[in-house]
Amino acid sequence: MTAMTAVSTSSAPSSAALAVANPWALVPPLGNLDAYITAVNRMPMLTAEEEQEFARKFRDNNDLEAAGKLVLSHLRLVVATARQYMGYGLPHGDLIQEGNVGLMKAVKRFDPDQGVRLVSYALHWIKAEIHEYILKNWRMVKVATTKAQRKLFFNLRSKKQGYKAASAADSSLHDGLDAATHRETLSEHEIDQMARELNVKREEVIEMETRLSGGDVMLDPGPGEDGEDSFGPIAYLTDAGHEPTAMIEARQRDRLATDGIAKALDALDPRSRRIVEERWLKVNDDASGGMTLHELAAEYGVSAERIRQIEVAAMKKMKTALAEYA
């Protein structure tokens, strides 16, 4: 059961009997927001006796048709409440959608024997759902986490708007740009006044004001207008050295360069091992490296070409040993 998936109708209801027979047909889909608001504002309000009757039918007999009538008669309340939260940059339709969820939760939990009207009870649930939606979607990083911070978040924005409206008459005394800049943040006097009115510490007002005034930054802006990738924080936040694949490859290289090389050298005969060590693994203090082919040839009494052949054969044997080790 949801007011958002109702069947659309092109004409206004001709009688209250239609609302009783098929109440959902009176509410168009939320995609047509203007038509939706017009339709819910035409829905007939329930009397206290009707509200009690439908609430008991739903509570005692799980009568979904009775629950639907309770929801439909209060959709205008959701529209009016959602309109109060238009200043957060979120779609009005989404705010209404979340408010409707809160309304249905209220209908489900409403006790007609408590002596209160559904409108008073439902308002709490409608606002709670809208608040939750705003806090989750207004910023990627939540500006309010505790219950006290959430209350301060909404009250601070409301009070701040009031201060701006009150100072609008004085804006003509300042340059337009300077006045606009002046109103971006609260003055010391306004902070003290707001702390007293909201009954919170001055530091809490300053902290929440800082969170609210901070701008959002995209981690990865993506391609710019010229097709080139735009620079964003992701470029310098990325630590390639701790990327899992790179770390595994680095450990494998370290193992091959130490244990693997040692194991491959053990597979060679003494002459081949010394030739490889002198030609590839030995570094003198003067950075001249090991012995040349001619120096090794003179030592072993063979030609330089023979030393080169022994070196090539030894390197092949080491490559095979390293592959087996890896």
Short mmCIF file of C-alpha atoms in Angstrom, two decimals:
data_model
loop_
_atom_site.label_atom_id
_atom_site.label_comp_id
_atom_site.label_asym_id
_atom_site.label_seq_id
_atom_site.Cartn_x
_atom_site.Cartn_y
_atom_site.Cartn_z
CA MET A 1 0.00 0.00 0.00
CA THR A 2 1.52 3.30 -1.07
CA ALA A 3 0.16 6.61 -2.26
CA MET A 4 2.93 6.83 -4.85
CA THR A 5 1.80 3.93 -7.03
CA ALA A 6 -1.77 5.04 -7.43
CA VAL A 7 -3.65 4.89 -10.70
CA SER A 8 -3.75 8.20 -12.55
CA THR A 9 -7.00 9.88 -13.54
CA SER A 10 -7.52 12.74 -15.95
CA SER A 11 -10.61 14.19 -14.30
CA ALA A 12 -11.52 15.36 -10.83
CA PRO A 13 -13.68 13.09 -8.62
CA SER A 14 -17.34 13.53 -9.29
CA SER A 15 -18.54 12.49 -5.86
CA ALA A 16 -17.45 11.30 -2.43
CA ALA A 17 -18.76 7.85 -3.39
CA LEU A 18 -15.89 7.48 -5.85
CA ALA A 19 -13.43 8.11 -3.04
CA VAL A 20 -15.02 5.32 -1.01
CA ALA A 21 -15.17 2.87 -3.91
CA ASN A 22 -11.67 3.48 -5.27
CA PRO A 23 -9.84 6.15 -3.27
CA TRP A 24 -6.44 5.49 -4.90
CA ALA A 25 -7.80 6.47 -8.33
CA LEU A 26 -8.03 10.08 -7.14
CA VAL A 27 -4.27 10.41 -6.62
CA PRO A 28 -2.10 10.72 -9.76
CA PRO A 29 1.48 9.43 -9.82
CA LEU A 30 4.03 11.62 -8.04
CA GLY A 31 5.90 12.09 -11.33
CA ASN A 32 3.30 14.77 -12.15
CA LEU A 33 3.93 16.75 -9.00
CA ASP A 34 1.54 19.65 -9.64
CA ALA A 35 -1.32 17.30 -10.45
CA TYR A 36 -0.51 15.23 -7.38
CA ILE A 37 -0.59 18.24 -5.05
CA THR A 38 -3.83 19.50 -6.60
CA ALA A 39 -5.44 16.07 -6.19
CA VAL A 40 -4.45 15.53 -2.56
CA ASN A 41 -5.65 19.01 -1.63
CA ARG A 42 -9.10 18.06 -2.99
CA MET A 43 -9.29 14.89 -0.92
CA PRO A 44 -12.10 15.10 1.66
CA MET A 45 -11.08 15.39 5.30
CA LEU A 46 -12.39 12.82 7.76
CA THR A 47 -14.48 13.74 10.75
CA ALA A 48 -13.33 12.63 14.18
CA GLU A 49 -15.97 9.89 14.18
CA GLU A 50 -14.90 8.59 10.74
CA GLU A 51 -11.26 8.64 11.77
CA GLN A 52 -12.02 6.62 14.90
CA GLU A 53 -14.09 4.13 12.90
CA PHE A 54 -11.44 3.53 10.23
CA ALA A 55 -8.61 3.38 12.79
CA ARG A 56 -10.42 0.67 14.79
CA LYS A 57 -11.20 -1.33 11.64
CA PHE A 58 -7.53 -1.30 10.71
CA ARG A 59 -6.31 -2.06 14.23
CA ASP A 60 -8.82 -4.79 15.03
CA ASN A 61 -9.43 -6.37 11.62
CA ASN A 62 -6.37 -5.33 9.60
CA ASP A 63 -8.72 -3.61 7.16
CA LEU A 64 -6.35 -2.17 4.53
CA GLU A 65 -9.13 -0.21 2.83
CA ALA A 66 -9.77 1.64 6.09
CA ALA A 67 -6.04 2.30 6.45
CA GLY A 68 -5.96 3.66 2.91
CA LYS A 69 -8.70 6.15 3.71
CA LEU A 70 -6.75 7.34 6.74
CA VAL A 71 -3.65 7.83 4.60
CA LEU A 72 -5.46 9.58 1.76
CA SER A 73 -7.17 12.08 4.03
CA HIS A 74 -3.80 13.18 5.44
CA LEU A 75 -1.71 13.40 2.25
CA ARG A 76 -2.19 17.16 2.21
CA LEU A 77 -0.50 17.29 5.60
CA VAL A 78 2.58 15.63 4.08
CA VAL A 79 2.63 18.11 1.18
CA ALA A 80 2.42 21.07 3.56
CA THR A 81 5.12 19.66 5.85
CA ALA A 82 7.49 18.79 3.00
CA ARG A 83 7.23 22.34 1.67
CA GLN A 84 8.90 23.58 4.88
CA TYR A 85 12.09 21.70 3.95
CA MET A 86 12.56 23.02 0.42
CA GLY A 87 15.68 24.99 1.41
CA TYR A 88 17.96 21.96 1.54
CA GLY A 89 18.33 21.59 -2.22
CA LEU A 90 16.48 18.27 -2.36
CA PRO A 91 13.59 17.53 -4.75
CA HIS A 92 10.16 18.40 -3.40
CA GLY A 93 8.79 15.14 -4.75
CA ASP A 94 11.38 13.11 -2.83
CA LEU A 95 10.55 14.98 0.37
CA ILE A 96 6.86 14.20 -0.14
CA GLN A 97 7.69 10.56 -0.85
CA GLU A 98 9.60 10.23 2.43
CA GLY A 99 6.86 12.08 4.30
CA ASN A 100 4.30 9.63 2.96
CA VAL A 101 6.38 6.78 4.36
CA GLY A 102 6.24 8.47 7.75
CA LEU A 103 2.47 8.95 7.39
CA MET A 104 1.93 5.24 6.72
CA LYS A 105 4.09 4.35 9.72
CA ALA A 106 1.93 6.65 11.83
CA VAL A 107 -1.29 5.05 10.59
CA LYS A 108 0.11 1.62 11.39
CA ARG A 109 0.95 2.62 14.97
CA PHE A 110 -2.00 4.94 15.65
CA ASP A 111 -4.15 4.03 18.66
CA PRO A 112 -7.65 5.57 18.39
CA ASP A 113 -8.23 5.10 22.12
CA GLN A 114 -5.51 7.58 23.14
CA GLY A 115 -7.83 10.55 22.65
CA VAL A 116 -5.73 12.42 20.06
CA ARG A 117 -6.36 13.10 16.39
CA LEU A 118 -4.25 11.33 13.79
CA VAL A 119 -3.00 14.64 12.41
CA SER A 120 -1.15 15.42 15.64
CA TYR A 121 0.29 11.93 15.91
CA ALA A 122 1.27 11.66 12.24
CA LEU A 123 3.12 14.98 12.15
CA HIS A 124 5.90 13.54 14.31
CA TRP A 125 6.41 10.53 12.02
CA ILE A 126 6.26 12.61 8.84
CA LYS A 127 8.93 15.01 10.09
CA ALA A 128 11.07 12.15 11.39
CA GLU A 129 11.23 10.49 7.96
CA ILE A 130 11.93 13.77 6.17
CA HIS A 131 14.66 14.64 8.68
CA GLU A 132 16.29 11.25 8.19
CA TYR A 133 16.18 11.64 4.41
CA ILE A 134 17.75 15.12 4.54
CA LEU A 135 20.55 14.04 6.87
CA LYS A 136 21.40 11.06 4.66
CA ASN A 137 21.32 12.89 1.34
CA TRP A 138 22.20 16.53 1.98
CA ARG A 139 25.89 15.77 2.33
CA MET A 140 28.08 12.75 1.59
CA VAL A 141 29.60 13.20 5.04
CA LYS A 142 26.95 13.45 7.74
CA VAL A 143 26.85 16.78 9.51
CA ALA A 144 24.82 15.45 12.43
CA THR A 145 25.19 12.09 14.12
CA THR A 146 23.68 12.35 17.61
CA LYS A 147 20.09 13.24 18.44
CA ALA A 148 21.18 16.58 19.92
CA GLN A 149 23.21 17.43 16.83
CA ARG A 150 20.27 16.63 14.56
CA LYS A 151 18.02 18.97 16.53
CA LEU A 152 20.66 21.69 16.41
CA PHE A 153 21.15 21.12 12.67
CA PHE A 154 17.53 21.93 11.78
CA ASN A 155 17.08 24.67 14.39
CA LEU A 156 20.32 26.37 13.38
CA ARG A 157 19.34 26.62 9.72
CA SER A 158 15.91 27.95 10.65
CA LYS A 159 17.31 30.54 13.07
CA LYS A 160 19.99 31.60 10.62
CA GLN A 161 17.40 32.23 7.92
CA GLY A 162 15.47 34.33 10.41
CA TYR A 163 18.55 36.43 11.18
CA LYS A 164 19.13 37.02 7.48
CA ALA A 165 15.54 38.14 6.98
CA ALA A 166 15.75 40.46 9.97
CA SER A 167 18.90 42.10 8.67
CA ALA A 168 17.58 42.55 5.11
CA ALA A 169 16.38 46.08 5.99
CA ASP A 170 19.92 47.07 6.97
CA SER A 171 21.56 45.69 3.83
CA SER A 172 21.15 48.99 2.01
CA LEU A 173 23.71 50.51 4.40
CA HIS A 174 26.43 48.26 2.99
CA ASP A 175 27.82 47.55 -0.41
CA GLY A 176 25.90 44.68 -2.02
CA LEU A 177 28.85 42.32 -2.20
CA ASP A 178 30.08 43.18 1.29
CA ALA A 179 26.60 42.67 2.75
CA ALA A 180 26.24 39.27 1.09
CA THR A 181 29.64 38.21 2.38
CA HIS A 182 28.82 39.49 5.86
CA ARG A 183 25.72 37.31 6.09
CA GLU A 184 27.50 34.07 5.12
CA THR A 185 28.47 33.39 8.72
CA LEU A 186 27.02 34.29 12.10
CA SER A 187 28.39 37.19 14.10
CA GLU A 188 29.60 36.74 17.67
CA HIS A 189 26.44 38.37 18.99
CA GLU A 190 24.23 36.08 16.88
CA ILE A 191 26.12 33.01 18.09
CA ASP A 192 25.56 33.99 21.72
CA GLN A 193 21.90 34.78 21.05
CA MET A 194 21.33 31.47 19.25
CA ALA A 195 23.04 29.49 22.01
CA ARG A 196 20.67 31.07 24.56
CA GLU A 197 17.56 30.49 22.43
CA LEU A 198 18.43 26.87 21.66
CA ASN A 199 19.75 26.15 25.15
CA VAL A 200 23.06 24.73 23.92
CA LYS A 201 26.69 25.59 24.46
CA ARG A 202 28.23 28.36 22.39
CA GLU A 203 30.92 25.95 21.14
CA GLU A 204 28.25 23.59 19.79
CA VAL A 205 26.71 26.38 17.72
CA ILE A 206 30.12 27.30 16.30
CA GLU A 207 30.92 23.68 15.45
CA MET A 208 27.62 23.08 13.65
CA GLU A 209 27.92 26.42 11.84
CA THR A 210 31.35 25.33 10.59
CA ARG A 211 29.92 22.04 9.33
CA LEU A 212 27.06 23.78 7.57
CA SER A 213 29.27 26.40 5.89
CA GLY A 214 31.78 23.87 4.58
CA GLY A 215 31.43 23.17 0.87
CA ASP A 216 31.18 19.77 -0.73
CA VAL A 217 34.13 18.58 -2.82
CA MET A 218 33.87 15.78 -5.37
CA LEU A 219 36.55 13.15 -4.83
CA ASP A 220 36.61 12.31 -8.53
CA PRO A 221 35.26 15.18 -10.70
CA GLY A 222 35.60 13.16 -13.91
CA PRO A 223 36.19 14.64 -17.38
CA GLY A 224 35.99 18.40 -17.71
CA GLU A 225 34.46 20.48 -20.48
CA ASP A 226 37.52 19.96 -22.70
CA GLY A 227 37.36 16.19 -22.29
CA GLU A 228 40.42 16.07 -20.06
CA ASP A 229 40.20 14.54 -16.60
CA SER A 230 39.68 17.20 -13.93
CA PHE A 231 41.97 17.24 -10.92
CA GLY A 232 40.33 16.18 -7.67
CA PRO A 233 41.30 14.98 -4.18
CA ILE A 234 41.26 11.37 -5.39
CA ALA A 235 44.48 12.16 -7.29
CA TYR A 236 46.50 12.79 -4.14
CA LEU A 237 44.51 10.61 -1.75
CA THR A 238 45.35 7.44 -3.64
CA ASP A 239 48.29 5.52 -2.17
CA ALA A 240 49.51 3.23 -4.94
CA GLY A 241 52.11 1.74 -2.63
CA HIS A 242 49.40 0.08 -0.54
CA GLU A 243 47.36 -1.22 -3.45
CA PRO A 244 46.93 -4.98 -2.79
CA THR A 245 48.14 -6.19 -6.19
CA ALA A 246 51.19 -3.92 -6.09
CA MET A 247 52.05 -5.08 -2.58
CA ILE A 248 51.85 -8.75 -3.60
CA GLU A 249 54.02 -8.14 -6.65
CA ALA A 250 56.58 -6.25 -4.55
CA ARG A 251 56.80 -9.12 -2.04
CA GLN A 252 57.27 -11.61 -4.88
CA ARG A 253 60.07 -9.51 -6.37
CA ASP A 254 61.79 -9.30 -2.98
CA ARG A 255 61.61 -13.07 -2.55
CA LEU A 256 63.02 -13.69 -6.01
CA ALA A 257 65.80 -11.16 -5.47
CA THR A 258 66.94 -12.83 -2.23
CA ASP A 259 65.90 -16.43 -1.66
CA GLY A 260 65.21 -17.13 -5.34
CA ILE A 261 68.61 -15.88 -6.56
CA ALA A 262 70.40 -17.78 -3.79
CA LYS A 263 68.60 -21.01 -4.72
CA ALA A 264 69.36 -20.51 -8.44
CA LEU A 265 73.07 -19.91 -7.73
CA ASP A 266 73.21 -23.12 -5.69
CA ALA A 267 72.18 -25.02 -8.83
CA LEU A 268 75.38 -23.93 -10.70
CA ASP A 269 78.84 -25.46 -10.67
CA PRO A 270 81.54 -23.36 -8.93
CA ARG A 271 83.01 -21.93 -12.16
CA SER A 272 79.63 -20.94 -13.61
CA ARG A 273 78.56 -19.42 -10.30
CA ARG A 274 81.70 -17.29 -10.04
CA ILE A 275 81.33 -16.06 -13.62
CA VAL A 276 77.69 -15.02 -12.98
CA GLU A 277 78.56 -13.35 -9.68
CA GLU A 278 81.48 -11.44 -11.22
CA ARG A 279 79.52 -10.41 -14.30
CA TRP A 280 76.11 -9.58 -12.75
CA LEU A 281 76.06 -9.59 -8.98
CA LYS A 282 79.32 -8.02 -7.86
CA VAL A 283 79.58 -4.25 -7.38
CA ASN A 284 82.94 -2.81 -6.27
CA ASP A 285 83.30 0.30 -4.19
CA ASP A 286 84.41 2.25 -7.25
CA ALA A 287 81.17 1.22 -9.03
CA SER A 288 83.22 -0.41 -11.79
CA GLY A 289 81.43 -3.74 -11.38
CA GLY A 290 82.97 -7.20 -11.56
CA MET A 291 85.50 -8.75 -13.90
CA THR A 292 85.30 -8.51 -17.69
CA LEU A 293 85.07 -11.46 -20.07
CA HIS A 294 88.78 -11.11 -20.96
CA GLU A 295 89.84 -10.98 -17.29
CA LEU A 296 87.90 -14.17 -16.53
CA ALA A 297 89.23 -15.81 -19.73
CA ALA A 298 92.81 -15.10 -18.65
CA GLU A 299 92.13 -16.51 -15.17
CA TYR A 300 90.64 -19.80 -16.44
CA GLY A 301 92.96 -20.09 -19.45
CA VAL A 302 90.20 -20.12 -22.05
CA SER A 303 88.93 -17.68 -24.66
CA ALA A 304 86.57 -14.84 -23.89
CA GLU A 305 84.01 -16.48 -26.18
CA ARG A 306 84.09 -19.60 -24.03
CA ILE A 307 83.46 -17.51 -20.90
CA ARG A 308 80.48 -15.90 -22.70
CA GLN A 309 79.06 -19.34 -23.58
CA ILE A 310 79.41 -20.54 -19.98
CA GLU A 311 77.69 -17.34 -18.83
CA VAL A 312 74.75 -17.83 -21.24
CA ALA A 313 74.29 -21.47 -20.19
CA ALA A 314 74.42 -20.50 -16.50
CA MET A 315 71.84 -17.77 -16.97
CA LYS A 316 69.46 -20.19 -18.68
CA LYS A 317 69.86 -22.67 -15.84
CA MET A 318 69.21 -19.94 -13.27
CA LYS A 319 66.10 -18.79 -15.16
CA THR A 320 64.70 -22.32 -15.00
CA ALA A 321 65.47 -22.55 -11.26
CA LEU A 322 63.82 -19.17 -10.60
CA ALA A 323 60.69 -20.21 -12.51
CA GLU A 324 60.42 -23.37 -10.41
CA TYR A 325 60.92 -21.34 -7.22
CA ALA A 326 58.26 -18.79 -8.14
#
